[in-house]
Structures are given as C-alpha cells and as structure tokens.
Coordinates of N, CA and C in Angstrom, one line a residue:
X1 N 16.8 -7.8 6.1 CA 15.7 -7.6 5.1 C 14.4 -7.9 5.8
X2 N 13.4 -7.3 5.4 CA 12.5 -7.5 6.1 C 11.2 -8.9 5.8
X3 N 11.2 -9.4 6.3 CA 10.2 -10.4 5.8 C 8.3 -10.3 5.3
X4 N 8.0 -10.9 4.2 CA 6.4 -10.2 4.2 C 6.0 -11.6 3.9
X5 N 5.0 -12.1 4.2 CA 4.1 -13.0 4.0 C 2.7 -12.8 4.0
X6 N 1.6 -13.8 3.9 CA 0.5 -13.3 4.2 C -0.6 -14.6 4.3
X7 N -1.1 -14.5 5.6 CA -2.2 -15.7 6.5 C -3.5 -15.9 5.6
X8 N -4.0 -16.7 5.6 CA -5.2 -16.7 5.4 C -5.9 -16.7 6.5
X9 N -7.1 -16.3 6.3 CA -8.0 -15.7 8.1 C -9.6 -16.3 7.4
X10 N -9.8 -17.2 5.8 CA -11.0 -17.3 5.6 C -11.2 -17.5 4.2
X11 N -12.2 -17.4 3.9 CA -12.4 -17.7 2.1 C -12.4 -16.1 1.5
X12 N -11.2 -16.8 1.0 CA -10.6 -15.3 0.0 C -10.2 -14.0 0.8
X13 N -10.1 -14.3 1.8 CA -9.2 -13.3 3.0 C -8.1 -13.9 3.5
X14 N -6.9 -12.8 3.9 CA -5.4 -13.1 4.2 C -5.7 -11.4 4.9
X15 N -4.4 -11.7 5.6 CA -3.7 -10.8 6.0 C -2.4 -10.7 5.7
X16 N -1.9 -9.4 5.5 CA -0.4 -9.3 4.8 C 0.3 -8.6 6.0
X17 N 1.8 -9.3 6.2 CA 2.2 -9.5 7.4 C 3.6 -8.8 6.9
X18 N 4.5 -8.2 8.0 CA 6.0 -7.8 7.9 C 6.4 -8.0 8.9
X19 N 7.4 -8.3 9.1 CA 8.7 -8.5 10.4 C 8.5 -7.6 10.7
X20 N 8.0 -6.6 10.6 CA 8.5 -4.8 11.2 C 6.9 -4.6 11.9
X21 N 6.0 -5.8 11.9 CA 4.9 -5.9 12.7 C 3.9 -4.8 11.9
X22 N 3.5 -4.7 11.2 CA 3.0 -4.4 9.6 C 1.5 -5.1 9.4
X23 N 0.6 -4.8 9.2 CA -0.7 -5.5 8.8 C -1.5 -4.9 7.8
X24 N -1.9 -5.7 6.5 CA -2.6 -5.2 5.8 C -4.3 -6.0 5.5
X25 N -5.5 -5.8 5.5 CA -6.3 -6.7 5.3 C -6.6 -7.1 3.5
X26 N -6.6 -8.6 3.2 CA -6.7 -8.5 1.8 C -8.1 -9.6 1.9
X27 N -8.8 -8.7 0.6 CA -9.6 -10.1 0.8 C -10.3 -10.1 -1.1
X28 N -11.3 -10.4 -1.1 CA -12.1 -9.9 -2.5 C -13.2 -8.7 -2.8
X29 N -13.2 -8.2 -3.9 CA -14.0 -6.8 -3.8 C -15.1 -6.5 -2.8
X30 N -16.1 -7.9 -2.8 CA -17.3 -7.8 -2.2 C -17.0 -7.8 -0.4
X31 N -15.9 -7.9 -0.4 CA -15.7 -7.9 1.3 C -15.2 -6.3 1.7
X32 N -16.1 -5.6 3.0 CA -16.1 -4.6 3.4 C -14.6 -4.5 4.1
X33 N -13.8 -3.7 3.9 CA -12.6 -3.2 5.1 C -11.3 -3.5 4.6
X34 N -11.8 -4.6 2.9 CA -10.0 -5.1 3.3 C -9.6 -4.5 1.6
X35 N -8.5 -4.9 0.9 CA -7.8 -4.1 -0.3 C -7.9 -5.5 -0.8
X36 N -8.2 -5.3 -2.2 CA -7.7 -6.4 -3.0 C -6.3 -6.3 -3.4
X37 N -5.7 -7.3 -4.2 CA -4.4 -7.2 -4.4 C -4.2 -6.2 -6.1
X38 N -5.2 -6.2 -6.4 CA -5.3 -5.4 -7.3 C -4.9 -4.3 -7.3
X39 N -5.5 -3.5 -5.8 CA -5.9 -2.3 -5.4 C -4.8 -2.1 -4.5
X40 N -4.1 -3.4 -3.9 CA -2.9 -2.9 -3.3 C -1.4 -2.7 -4.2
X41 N -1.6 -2.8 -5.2 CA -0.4 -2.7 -6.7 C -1.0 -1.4 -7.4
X42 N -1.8 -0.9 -7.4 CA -2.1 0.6 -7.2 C -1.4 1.2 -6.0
X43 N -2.0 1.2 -5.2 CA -1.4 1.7 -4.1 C 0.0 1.9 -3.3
X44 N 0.4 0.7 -4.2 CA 2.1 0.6 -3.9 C 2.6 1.5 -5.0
X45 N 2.0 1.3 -6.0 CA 2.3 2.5 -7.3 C 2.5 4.2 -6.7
X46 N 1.5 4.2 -6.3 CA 0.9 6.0 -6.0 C 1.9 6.3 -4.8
X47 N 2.2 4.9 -3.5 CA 2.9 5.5 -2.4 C 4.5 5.5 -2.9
X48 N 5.0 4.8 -4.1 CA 5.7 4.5 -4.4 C 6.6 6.3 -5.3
X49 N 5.6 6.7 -6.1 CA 5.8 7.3 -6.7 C 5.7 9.2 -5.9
X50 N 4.9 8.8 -5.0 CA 5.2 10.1 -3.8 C 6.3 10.1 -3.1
X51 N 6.6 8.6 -2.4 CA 8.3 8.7 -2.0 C 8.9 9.1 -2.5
X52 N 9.0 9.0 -4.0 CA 10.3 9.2 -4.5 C 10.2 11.0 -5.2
X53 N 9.0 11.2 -5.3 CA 8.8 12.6 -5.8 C 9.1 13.5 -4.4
X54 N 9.4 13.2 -2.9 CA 8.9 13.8 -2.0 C 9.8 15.2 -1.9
X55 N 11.4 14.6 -2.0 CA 12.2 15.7 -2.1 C 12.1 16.8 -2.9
X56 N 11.8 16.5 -4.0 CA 11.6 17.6 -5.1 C 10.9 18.7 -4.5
X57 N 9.7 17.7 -4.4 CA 8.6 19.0 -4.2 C 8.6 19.3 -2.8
X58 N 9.6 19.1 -1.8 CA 9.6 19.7 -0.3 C 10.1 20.8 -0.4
X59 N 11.5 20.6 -1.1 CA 12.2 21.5 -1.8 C 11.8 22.7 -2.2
X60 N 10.4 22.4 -3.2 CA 9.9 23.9 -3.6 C 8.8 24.0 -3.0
X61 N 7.8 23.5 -2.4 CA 6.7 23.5 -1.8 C 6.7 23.8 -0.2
X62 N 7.7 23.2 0.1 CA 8.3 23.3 1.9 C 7.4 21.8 2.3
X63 N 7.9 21.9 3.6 CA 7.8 20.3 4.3 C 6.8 19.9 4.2
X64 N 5.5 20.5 4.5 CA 4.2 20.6 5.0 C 3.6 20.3 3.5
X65 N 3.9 20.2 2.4 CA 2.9 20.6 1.2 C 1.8 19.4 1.3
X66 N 0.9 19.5 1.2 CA -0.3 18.5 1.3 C -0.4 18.1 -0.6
X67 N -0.8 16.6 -0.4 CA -0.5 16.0 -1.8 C -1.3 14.7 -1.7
X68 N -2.0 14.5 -2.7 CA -3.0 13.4 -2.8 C -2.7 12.5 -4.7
X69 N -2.0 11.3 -4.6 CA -1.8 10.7 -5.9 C -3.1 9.5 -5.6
X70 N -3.7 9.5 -6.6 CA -4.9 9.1 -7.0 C -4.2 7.8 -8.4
X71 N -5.1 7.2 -8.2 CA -4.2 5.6 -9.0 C -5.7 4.8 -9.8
X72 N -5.9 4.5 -10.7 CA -7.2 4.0 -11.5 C -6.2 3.2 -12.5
X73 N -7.2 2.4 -12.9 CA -6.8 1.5 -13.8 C -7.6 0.2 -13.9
X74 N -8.6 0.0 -15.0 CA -9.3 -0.7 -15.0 C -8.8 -2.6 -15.3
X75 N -9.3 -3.7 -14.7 CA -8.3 -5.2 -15.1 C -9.2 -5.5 -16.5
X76 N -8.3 -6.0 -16.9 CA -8.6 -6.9 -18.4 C -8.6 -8.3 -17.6
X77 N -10.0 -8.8 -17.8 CA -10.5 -9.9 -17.4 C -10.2 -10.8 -17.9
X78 N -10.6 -11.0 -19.2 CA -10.0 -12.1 -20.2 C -8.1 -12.1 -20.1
X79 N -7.7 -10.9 -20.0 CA -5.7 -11.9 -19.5 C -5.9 -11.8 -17.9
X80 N -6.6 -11.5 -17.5 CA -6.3 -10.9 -16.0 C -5.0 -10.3 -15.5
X81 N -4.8 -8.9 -16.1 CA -3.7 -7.9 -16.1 C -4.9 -6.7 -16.0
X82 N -3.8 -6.0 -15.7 CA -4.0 -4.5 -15.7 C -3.2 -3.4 -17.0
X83 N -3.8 -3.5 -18.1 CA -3.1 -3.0 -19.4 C -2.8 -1.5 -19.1
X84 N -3.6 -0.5 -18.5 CA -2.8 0.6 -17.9 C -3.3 1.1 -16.6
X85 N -2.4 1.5 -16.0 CA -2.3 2.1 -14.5 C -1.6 4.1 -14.8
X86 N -3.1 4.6 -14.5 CA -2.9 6.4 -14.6 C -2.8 6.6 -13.2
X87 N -2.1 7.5 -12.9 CA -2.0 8.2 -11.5 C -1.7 9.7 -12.1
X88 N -2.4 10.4 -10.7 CA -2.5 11.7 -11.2 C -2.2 12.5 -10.0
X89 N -1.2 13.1 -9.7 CA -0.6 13.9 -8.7 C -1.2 15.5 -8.4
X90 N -2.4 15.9 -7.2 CA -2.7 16.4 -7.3 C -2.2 17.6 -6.1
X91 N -1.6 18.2 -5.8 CA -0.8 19.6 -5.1 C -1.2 20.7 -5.5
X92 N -0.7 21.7 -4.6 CA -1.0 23.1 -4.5 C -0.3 24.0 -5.6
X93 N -0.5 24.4 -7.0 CA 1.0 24.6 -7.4 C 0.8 26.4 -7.6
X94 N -0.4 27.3 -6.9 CA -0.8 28.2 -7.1 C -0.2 29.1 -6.9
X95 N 1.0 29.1 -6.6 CA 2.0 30.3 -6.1 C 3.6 29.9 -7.2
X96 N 3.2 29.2 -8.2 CA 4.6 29.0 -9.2 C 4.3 29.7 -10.3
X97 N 5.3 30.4 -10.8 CA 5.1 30.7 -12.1 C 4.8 29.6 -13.4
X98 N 4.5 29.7 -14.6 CA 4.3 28.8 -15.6 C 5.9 28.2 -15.7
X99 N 7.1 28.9 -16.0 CA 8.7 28.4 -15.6 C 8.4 27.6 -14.6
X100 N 8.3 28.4 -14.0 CA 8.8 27.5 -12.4 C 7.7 25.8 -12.4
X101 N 6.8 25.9 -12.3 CA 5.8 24.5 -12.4 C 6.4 24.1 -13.8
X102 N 7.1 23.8 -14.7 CA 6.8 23.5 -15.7 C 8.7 22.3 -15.4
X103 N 9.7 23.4 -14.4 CA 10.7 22.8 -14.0 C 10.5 21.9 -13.0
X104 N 9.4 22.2 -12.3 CA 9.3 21.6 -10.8 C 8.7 19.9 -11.6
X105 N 7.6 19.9 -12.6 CA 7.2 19.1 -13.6 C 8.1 18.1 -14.0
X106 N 9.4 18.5 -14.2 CA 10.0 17.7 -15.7 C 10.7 17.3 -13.8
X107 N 11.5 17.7 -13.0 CA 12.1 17.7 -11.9 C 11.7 16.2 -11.6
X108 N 9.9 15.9 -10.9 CA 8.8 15.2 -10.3 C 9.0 14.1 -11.0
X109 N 9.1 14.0 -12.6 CA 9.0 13.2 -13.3 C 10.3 12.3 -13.6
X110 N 11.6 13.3 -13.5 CA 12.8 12.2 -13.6 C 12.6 11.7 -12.0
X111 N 12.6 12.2 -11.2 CA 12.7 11.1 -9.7 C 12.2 10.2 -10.1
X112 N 10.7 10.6 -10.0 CA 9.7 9.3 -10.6 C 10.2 8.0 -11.0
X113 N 11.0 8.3 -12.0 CA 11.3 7.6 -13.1 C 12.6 6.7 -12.8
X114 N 13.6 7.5 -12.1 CA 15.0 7.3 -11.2 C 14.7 6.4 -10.4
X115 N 13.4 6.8 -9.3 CA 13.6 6.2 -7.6 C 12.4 5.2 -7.3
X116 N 11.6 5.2 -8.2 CA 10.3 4.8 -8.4 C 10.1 3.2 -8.6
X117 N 10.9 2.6 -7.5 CA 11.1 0.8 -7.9 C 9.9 -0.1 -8.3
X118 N 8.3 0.6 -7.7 CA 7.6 -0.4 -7.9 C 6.7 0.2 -9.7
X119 N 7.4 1.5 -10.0 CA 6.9 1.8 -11.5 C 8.1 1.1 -12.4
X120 N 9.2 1.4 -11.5 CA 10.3 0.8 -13.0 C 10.0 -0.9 -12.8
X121 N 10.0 -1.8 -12.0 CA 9.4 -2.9 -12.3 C 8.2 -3.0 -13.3
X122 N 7.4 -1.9 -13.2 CA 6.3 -2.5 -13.1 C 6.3 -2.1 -15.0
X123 N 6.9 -1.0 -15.0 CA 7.3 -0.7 -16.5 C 8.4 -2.0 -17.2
X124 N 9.0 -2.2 -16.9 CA 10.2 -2.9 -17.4 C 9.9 -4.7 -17.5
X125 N 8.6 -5.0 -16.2 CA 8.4 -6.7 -16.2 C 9.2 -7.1 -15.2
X126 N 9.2 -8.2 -14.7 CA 9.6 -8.8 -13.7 C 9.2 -10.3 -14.1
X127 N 10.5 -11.0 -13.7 CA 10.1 -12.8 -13.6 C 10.0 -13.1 -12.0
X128 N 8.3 -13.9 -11.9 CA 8.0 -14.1 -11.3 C 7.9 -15.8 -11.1
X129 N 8.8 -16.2 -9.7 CA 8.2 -17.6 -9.9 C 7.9 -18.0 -8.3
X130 N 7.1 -18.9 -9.0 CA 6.2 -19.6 -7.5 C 6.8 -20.9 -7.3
X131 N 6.4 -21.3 -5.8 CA 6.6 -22.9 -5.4 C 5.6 -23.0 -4.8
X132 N 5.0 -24.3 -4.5 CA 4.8 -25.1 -3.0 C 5.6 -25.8 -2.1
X133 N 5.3 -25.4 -0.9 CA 6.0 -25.9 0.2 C 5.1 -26.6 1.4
X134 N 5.9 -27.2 2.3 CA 4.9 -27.8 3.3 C 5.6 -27.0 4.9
X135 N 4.7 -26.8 5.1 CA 5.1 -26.7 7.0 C 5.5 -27.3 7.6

C-alpha cells in the first residue's frame, strides 16, 4: 500500500509525499506555486472522476480523445466545508448523434458513480479521525 504523508517546509507550507516518490506543494491561497488542500479535494474529484469515466469514452471517442474536467466550488467559511462541488466535463462530442451522446451520457455517469472512490466518499461522508504522535 502506498504510503502518503506530508513535511512541513514553513508557515503554512508542507509538501505532500508518497512512497512511489510523488510530490505535491501545499501551502495557503496567498502563496504562489503551491495547491491548497481545498483545491487539492477538487482536484482529486475531477482526476478521480476522469479515471473512472476513461474507458467509456475511449471506447467511443478512441484513445487519444482530449478532455478537460474543470472542478469549482465555493467554501462556506462560517462551517468551513465545501457545501457543493460542480464539475463539468468538457470533450469533443461533435461527431455523435443526439442517441448516441445521450447513451454515451447516462454510460459516463454510472462509472462515475460505480468507480468514482473519491465522489462516492465524498457523497456518502467518511469518519475521520486524528491523533498526535511523537517522533
């Protein structure tokens, strides 16, 4: 299994780490280069939900199809959550019939929904629990 943790490198900067030699930079909005963790629970959303749609649409689109999921979702400050998260899958679909896009549609959306671990968590909740520890 792979291991993920993540260093601190500064005030309100970490780096996010994996056994598999992996680096992500995290820090807070006002810092240039790195993802908030906000912005990276989007992002796990959109890359999450492309994996799992990939087959479908290789299938009808072929290997190569170029695809851009775009992820928004404004935080509610006062709970500090994210009450909704839209993503919007944007592809070539100009050579399908109104049938055909409408199957390829309902198709995209059960994977989605099937293979999509960090949307079905993210729909469903998760118990989350923390410790401290010492080195």
């Amino acid at each position: 299994m792979t291991e993920l943790w993540v260093d601190r490198t500064g005030v309100r900067r970490y780096v996010g780490r994996s056994s598999r030699g992996a680096e992500v930079l995290i820090g807070s909005e006002d810092v240039e280069g790195v993802f908030t963790p906000g912005e990276l629970l989007k992002i796990a959303l959109a890359a999450c939900s492309g994996m799992a749609s990939d087959q479908p649409l290789r299938r009808r689109l072929g290997d190569d199809y170029p695809a851009t999921i775009r992820v928004s979702g404004p935080a509610d400050r006062e709970q500090e959550r994210y009450p909704l998260l839209q993503e919007k899958l944007e592809i070539d679909v100009s050579g399908l019939s109104e049938a055909d896009l409408a199957r390829l549609l309902t198709v995209v959306e059960r994977a989605i929904d099937q293979a999509c671990t960090v949307g079905r968590t993210l729909k469903s909740g998760t118990e989350v629990k923390f410790e401290v520890g010492t080195k």
